[in-house]
Coordinates of C-alpha atoms in Angstrom, one line a residue:
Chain A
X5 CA 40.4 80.0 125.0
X6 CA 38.5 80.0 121.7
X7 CA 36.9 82.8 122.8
X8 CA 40.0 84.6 123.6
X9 CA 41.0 83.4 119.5
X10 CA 38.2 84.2 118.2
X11 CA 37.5 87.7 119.7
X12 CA 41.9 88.6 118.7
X13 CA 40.7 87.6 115.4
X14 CA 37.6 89.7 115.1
X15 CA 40.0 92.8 116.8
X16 CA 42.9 92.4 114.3
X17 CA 39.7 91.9 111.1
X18 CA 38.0 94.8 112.4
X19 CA 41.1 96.9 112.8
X20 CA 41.0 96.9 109.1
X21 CA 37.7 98.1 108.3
X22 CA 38.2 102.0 108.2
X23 CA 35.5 103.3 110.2
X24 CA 34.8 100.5 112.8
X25 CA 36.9 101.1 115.7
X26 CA 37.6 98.6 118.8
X27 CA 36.7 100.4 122.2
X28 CA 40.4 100.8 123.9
X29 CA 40.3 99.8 127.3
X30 CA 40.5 103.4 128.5
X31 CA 38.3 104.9 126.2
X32 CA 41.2 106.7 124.6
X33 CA 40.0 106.4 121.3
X34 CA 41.7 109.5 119.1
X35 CA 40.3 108.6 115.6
X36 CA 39.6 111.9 114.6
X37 CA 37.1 110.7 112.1
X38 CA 35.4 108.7 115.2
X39 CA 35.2 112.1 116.7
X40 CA 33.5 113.9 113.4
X41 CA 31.0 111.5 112.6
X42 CA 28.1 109.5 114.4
X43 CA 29.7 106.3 116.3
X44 CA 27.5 103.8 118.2
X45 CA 29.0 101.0 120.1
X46 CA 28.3 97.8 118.5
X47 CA 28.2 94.3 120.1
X48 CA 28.5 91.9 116.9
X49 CA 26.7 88.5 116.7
X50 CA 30.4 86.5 117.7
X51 CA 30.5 89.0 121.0
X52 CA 33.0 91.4 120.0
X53 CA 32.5 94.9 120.3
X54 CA 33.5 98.0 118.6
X55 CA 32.3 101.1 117.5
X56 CA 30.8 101.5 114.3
X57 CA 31.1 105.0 112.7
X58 CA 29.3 106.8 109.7
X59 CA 27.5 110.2 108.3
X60 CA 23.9 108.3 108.4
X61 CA 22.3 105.8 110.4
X62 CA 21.9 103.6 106.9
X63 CA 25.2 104.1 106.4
X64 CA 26.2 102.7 110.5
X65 CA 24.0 100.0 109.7
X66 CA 25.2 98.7 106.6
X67 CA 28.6 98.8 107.9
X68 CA 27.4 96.6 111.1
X69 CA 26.1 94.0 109.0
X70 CA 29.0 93.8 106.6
X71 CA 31.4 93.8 109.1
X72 CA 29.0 91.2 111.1
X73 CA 28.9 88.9 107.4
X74 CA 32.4 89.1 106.7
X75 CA 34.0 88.4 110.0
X76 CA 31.8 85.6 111.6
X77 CA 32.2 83.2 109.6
X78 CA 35.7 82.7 110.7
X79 CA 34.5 81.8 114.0
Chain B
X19 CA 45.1 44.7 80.2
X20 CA 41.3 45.4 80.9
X21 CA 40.1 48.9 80.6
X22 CA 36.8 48.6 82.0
X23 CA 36.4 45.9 84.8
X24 CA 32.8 45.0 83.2
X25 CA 30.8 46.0 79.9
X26 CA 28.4 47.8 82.8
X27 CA 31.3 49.5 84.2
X28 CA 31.7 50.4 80.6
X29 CA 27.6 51.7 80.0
X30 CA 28.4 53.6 83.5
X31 CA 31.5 55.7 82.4
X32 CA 29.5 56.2 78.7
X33 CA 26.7 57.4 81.0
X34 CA 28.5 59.8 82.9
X35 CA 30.7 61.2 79.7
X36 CA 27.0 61.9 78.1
X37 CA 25.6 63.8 80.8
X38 CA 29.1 65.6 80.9
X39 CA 28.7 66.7 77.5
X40 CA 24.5 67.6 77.9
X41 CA 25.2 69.7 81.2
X42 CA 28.2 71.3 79.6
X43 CA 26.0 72.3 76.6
X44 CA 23.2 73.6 79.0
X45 CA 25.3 75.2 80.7
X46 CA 27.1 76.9 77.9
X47 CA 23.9 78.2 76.3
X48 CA 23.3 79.7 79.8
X49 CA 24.9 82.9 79.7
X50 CA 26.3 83.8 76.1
X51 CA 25.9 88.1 76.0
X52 CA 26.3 90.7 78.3
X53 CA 24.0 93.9 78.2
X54 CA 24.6 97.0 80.0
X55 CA 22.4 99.5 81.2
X56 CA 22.5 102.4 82.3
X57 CA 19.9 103.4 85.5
X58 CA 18.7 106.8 85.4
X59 CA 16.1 107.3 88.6
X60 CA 14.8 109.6 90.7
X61 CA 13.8 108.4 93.9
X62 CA 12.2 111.4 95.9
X63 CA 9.6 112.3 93.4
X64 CA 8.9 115.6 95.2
X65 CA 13.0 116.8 94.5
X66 CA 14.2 116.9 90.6
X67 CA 17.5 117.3 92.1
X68 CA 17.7 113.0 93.8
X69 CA 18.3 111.7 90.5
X70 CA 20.8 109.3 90.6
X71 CA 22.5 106.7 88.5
X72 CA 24.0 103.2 88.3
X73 CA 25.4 100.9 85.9
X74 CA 23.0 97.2 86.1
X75 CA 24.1 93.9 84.3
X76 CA 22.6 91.9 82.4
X77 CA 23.7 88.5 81.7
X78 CA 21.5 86.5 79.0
X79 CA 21.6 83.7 76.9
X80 CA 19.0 81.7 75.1
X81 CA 16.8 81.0 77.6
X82 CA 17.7 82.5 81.6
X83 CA 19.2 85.1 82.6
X84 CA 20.4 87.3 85.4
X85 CA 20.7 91.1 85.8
X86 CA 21.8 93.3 88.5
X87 CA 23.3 96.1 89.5
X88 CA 27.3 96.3 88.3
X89 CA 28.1 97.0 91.6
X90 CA 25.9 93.9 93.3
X91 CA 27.6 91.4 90.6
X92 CA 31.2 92.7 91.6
X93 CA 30.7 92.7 95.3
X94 CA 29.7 89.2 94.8
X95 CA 32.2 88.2 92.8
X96 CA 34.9 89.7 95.1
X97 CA 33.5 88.4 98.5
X98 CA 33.4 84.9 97.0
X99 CA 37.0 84.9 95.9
X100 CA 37.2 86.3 99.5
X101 CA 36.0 83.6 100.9
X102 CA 38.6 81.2 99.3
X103 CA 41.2 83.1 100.6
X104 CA 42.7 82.9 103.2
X105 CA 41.7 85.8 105.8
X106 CA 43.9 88.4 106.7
X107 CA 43.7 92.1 107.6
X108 CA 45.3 92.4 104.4
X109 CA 43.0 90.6 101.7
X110 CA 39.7 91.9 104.1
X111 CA 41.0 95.7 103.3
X112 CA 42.1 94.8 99.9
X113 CA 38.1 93.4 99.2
X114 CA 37.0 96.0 100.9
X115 CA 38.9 98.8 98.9
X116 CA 37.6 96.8 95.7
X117 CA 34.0 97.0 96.3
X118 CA 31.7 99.7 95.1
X119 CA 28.8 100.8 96.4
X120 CA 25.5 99.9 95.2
X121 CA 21.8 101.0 96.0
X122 CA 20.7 97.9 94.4
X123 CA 21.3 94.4 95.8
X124 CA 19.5 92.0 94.4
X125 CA 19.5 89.9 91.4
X126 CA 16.5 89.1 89.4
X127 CA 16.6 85.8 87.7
X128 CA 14.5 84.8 84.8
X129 CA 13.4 82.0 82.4
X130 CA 12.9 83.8 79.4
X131 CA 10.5 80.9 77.8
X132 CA 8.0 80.7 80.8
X133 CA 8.4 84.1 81.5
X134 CA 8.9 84.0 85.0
X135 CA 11.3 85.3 86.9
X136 CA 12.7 85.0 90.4
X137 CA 13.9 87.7 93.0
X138 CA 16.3 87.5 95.0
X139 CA 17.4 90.0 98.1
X140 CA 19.5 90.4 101.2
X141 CA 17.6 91.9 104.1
X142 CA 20.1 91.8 107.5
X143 CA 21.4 88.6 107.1
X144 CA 18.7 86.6 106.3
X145 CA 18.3 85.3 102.2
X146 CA 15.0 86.1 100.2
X147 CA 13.3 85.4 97.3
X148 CA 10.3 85.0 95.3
X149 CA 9.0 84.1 92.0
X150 CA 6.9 86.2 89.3
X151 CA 4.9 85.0 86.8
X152 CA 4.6 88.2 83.9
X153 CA 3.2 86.0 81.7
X154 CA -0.4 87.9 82.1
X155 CA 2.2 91.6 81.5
X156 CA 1.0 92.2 78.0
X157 CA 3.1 94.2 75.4
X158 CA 1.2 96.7 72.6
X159 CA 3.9 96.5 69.8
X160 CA 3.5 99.6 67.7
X161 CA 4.3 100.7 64.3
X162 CA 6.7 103.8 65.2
X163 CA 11.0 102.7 64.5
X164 CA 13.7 105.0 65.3
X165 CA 17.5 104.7 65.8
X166 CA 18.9 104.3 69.6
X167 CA 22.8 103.7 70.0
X168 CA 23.0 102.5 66.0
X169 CA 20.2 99.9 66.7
X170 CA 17.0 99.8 64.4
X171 CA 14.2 100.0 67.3
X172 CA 11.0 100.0 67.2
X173 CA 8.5 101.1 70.1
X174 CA 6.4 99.0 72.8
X175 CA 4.1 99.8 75.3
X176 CA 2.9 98.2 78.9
X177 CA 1.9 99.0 82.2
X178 CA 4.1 96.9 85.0
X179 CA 3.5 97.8 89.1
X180 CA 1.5 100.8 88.4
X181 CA 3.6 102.8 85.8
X182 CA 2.9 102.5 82.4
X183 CA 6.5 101.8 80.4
X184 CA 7.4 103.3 76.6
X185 CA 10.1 100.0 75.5
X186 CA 11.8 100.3 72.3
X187 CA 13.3 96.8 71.1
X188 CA 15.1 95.6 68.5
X189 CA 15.3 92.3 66.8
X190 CA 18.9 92.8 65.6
X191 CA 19.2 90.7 68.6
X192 CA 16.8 88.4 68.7
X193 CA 16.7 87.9 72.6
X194 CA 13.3 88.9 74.4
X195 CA 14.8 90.1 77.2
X196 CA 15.7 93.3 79.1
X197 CA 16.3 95.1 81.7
X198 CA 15.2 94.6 85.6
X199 CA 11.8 92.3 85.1
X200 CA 11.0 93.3 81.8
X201 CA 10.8 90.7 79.1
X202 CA 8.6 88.7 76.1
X203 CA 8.9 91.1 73.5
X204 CA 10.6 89.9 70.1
X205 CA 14.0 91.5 70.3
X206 CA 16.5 92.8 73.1
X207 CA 15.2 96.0 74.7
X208 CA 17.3 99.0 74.3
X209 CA 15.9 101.9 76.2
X210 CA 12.8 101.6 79.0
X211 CA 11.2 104.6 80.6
X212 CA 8.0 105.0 82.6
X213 CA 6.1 107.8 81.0
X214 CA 7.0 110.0 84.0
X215 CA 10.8 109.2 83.6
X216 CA 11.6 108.4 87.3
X217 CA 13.3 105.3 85.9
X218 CA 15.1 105.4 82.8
X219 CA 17.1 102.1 81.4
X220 CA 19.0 102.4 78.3
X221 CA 21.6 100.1 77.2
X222 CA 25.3 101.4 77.1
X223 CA 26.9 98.1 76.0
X224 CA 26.4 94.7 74.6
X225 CA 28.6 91.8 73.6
X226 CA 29.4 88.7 73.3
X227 CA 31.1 86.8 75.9
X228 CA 34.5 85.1 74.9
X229 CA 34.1 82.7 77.7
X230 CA 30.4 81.5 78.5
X231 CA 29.4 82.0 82.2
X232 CA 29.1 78.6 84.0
X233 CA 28.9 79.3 87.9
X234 CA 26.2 81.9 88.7
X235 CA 24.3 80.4 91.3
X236 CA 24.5 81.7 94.4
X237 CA 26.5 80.0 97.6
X238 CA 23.3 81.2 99.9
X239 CA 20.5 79.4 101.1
X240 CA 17.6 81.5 100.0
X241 CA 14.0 81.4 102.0
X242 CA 11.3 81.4 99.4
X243 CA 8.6 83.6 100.2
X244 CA 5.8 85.6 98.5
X245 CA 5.7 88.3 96.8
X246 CA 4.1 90.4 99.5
X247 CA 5.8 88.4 102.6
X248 CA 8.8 89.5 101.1
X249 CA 7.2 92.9 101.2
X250 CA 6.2 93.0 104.5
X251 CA 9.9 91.4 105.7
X252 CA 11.7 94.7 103.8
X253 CA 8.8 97.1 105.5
X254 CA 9.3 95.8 108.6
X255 CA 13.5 96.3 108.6
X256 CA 12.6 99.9 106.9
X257 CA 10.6 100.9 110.2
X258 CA 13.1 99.8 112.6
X259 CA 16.6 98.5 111.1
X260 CA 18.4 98.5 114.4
X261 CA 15.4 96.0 116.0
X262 CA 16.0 93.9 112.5
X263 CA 19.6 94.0 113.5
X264 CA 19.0 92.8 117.2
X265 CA 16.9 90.0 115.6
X266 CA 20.0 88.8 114.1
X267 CA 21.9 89.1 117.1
X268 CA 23.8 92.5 116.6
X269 CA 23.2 95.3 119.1
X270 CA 23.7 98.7 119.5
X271 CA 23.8 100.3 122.8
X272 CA 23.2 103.8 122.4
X273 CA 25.1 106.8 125.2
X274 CA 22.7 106.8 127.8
X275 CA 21.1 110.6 127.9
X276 CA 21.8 111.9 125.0
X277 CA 18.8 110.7 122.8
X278 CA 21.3 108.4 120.4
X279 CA 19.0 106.5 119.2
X280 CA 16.0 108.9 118.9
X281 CA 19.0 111.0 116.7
X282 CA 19.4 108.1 114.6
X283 CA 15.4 106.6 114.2
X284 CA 14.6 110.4 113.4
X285 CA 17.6 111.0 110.7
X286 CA 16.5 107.6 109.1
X287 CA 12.8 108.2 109.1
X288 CA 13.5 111.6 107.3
X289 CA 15.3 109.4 105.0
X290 CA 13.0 106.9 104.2
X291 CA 10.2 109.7 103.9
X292 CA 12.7 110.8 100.6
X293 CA 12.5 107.5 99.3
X294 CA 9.3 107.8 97.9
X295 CA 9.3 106.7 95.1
X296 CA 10.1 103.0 93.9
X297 CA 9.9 101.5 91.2
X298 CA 7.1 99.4 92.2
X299 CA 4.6 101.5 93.3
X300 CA 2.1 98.5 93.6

């Protein structure tokens, strides 16, 4: 169950980060910028998983770890 | 009516009130002026064309202080209010939108009497730091004054990390401290450059501030290392950040095929092979 809290949370927080996308259930994912740029799928250190979108790979991997820092703690 | 249960109930509140009014002074002279500098570098030293620049911070007062980059001290700020808050999509895109980017995220710390400073950087997730003594970094005042900004300056020389440094001070403001390490000569300095110009500091701003700043220290737990452990640590994420990321339990799992990842480690060696030149080159 706290799972199941904790990974609605980390949907609805990562929902507002601009460039990291959740994975839809049937890969429908129309984001044109997701389409444009380089997205990897990212599995976060609390177990949800999105993608993570960006023009370099320092610029994917900043955004990983922010997003990572910022929504974690509310685990 | 008694006010004080006992005379060493008394000596105890007395006690307290004193070491009120000594941590409040301390902590007043702590932070009194804020400098501002302006970063010119260039960080690819075979392309004229990276030069970049960045507003840094720094905070001073009679004897510590703290720069950074603008955008590091704002990010910080911003998070920690952040953190306070209570989270919603709304106040996570409204700090989000607020933040600037920065290509600088630490914060160097120094106490300007000892002359030692201490480092402090993010790497992943995992808090860093180190200290410096530049006690042994010696300064050659020398006789040649100009004008920079409306400030009577006069010049300095020193080598620091294998560059040698042209400093002009001034001791309008009597504070012997500057920008990113550099410090111990008599007067605040108001332009740096290495004599190749790859990193150019010159101060924009400086005042006073109205409210003195109490509450710098950081809310992380940082690891004190070395000076060259912390080296090796920001090597090793710079040969392989998405390993450094796994370390910290973050993965990636790349489209099977299509050479993701070889894509990405290629792009971000060609990127680190423009990086060339920091400003420690030793």
């Amino acid at each position: 169950m706290k799972l199941l809290k904790n990974s609605f949370l980390g949907t609805v927080f990562l929902l507002a980060l601009g460039s990291v996308s959740i994975v839809t259930a049937n890969n429908e994912n129309k984001d044109l910028e997701v389409e444009k740029r380089a997205c990897v799928r990212t599995t976060f250190s609390f177990g949800v998983t999105a993608l993570t979108c960006g023009d370099t790979t320092e610029e994917i991997i900043a955004k990983i770890i922010e997003a990572d820092e910022e929504i974690c703690p509310i685990n | 009516m008694k006010i004080f249960p006992s005379l060493s109930t008394a000596f105890f509140c007395l006690f307290i009130f004193s070491f009120s009014i000594s941590t409040a002074q301390e902590l007043t002279d702590k932070f009194k002026y804020k400098a501002t500098y302006e970063l010119t570098w260039q960080i690819d030293s075979t392309n004229a064309e990276s030069i970049q620049n960045e507003t840094m911070l720094l905070f001073t007062g009679a004897g510590y202080s703290r720069f950074s980059s603008q955008g590091h001290h704002i990010e910080d700020s911003i998070q920690r209010v952040y953190k306070e808050r209570e989270r919603t999509p709304q106040s996570f895109s409204e700090m989000r939108s607020k933040i600037s980017e920065t290509k600088f995220k630490y914060y160097i710390n120094k106490k300007l009497a000892d002359r030692e400073i201490n480092f402090q950087e993010e790497i992943v997730k995992d808090y860093y730091e180190y200290s410096e003594d530049l006690s042994s970094i010696e300064w050659n005042i020398l006789p040649e004054t100009k004008d920079i900004s409306g400030f009577a300056v006069q010049k300095a020389k020193t080598s620091y990390a294998g560059r040698n440094y042209t400093a002009w001070f001034t001791s309008e403001i009597p504070i012997p401290d500057g920008p990113y390490k550099f410090n111990g000569l008599p007067g605040l300095i108001i332009k740096i450059a290495d004599e190749k110009e790859y990193y150019v500091f010159k101060l924009t701003g400086f005042k006073s501030l109205k409210e003195p700043i109490f509450d710098t220290e950081s809310d992380e737990d940082y690891l004190e290392v070395d000076k060259n452990k912390f080296r090796e640590i920001k090597e090793e994420y710079n040969v392989d950040p998405i390993a450094a990321l796994g370390r910290s339990g973050m993965t990636i799992s790349f489209k099977s095929g299509l050479g993701q990842k070889e894509k990405m480690m290629k792009e971000h060696r060609k990127e680190l092979k423009k990086q060339n030149n920091p400003i420690e080159l030793k």
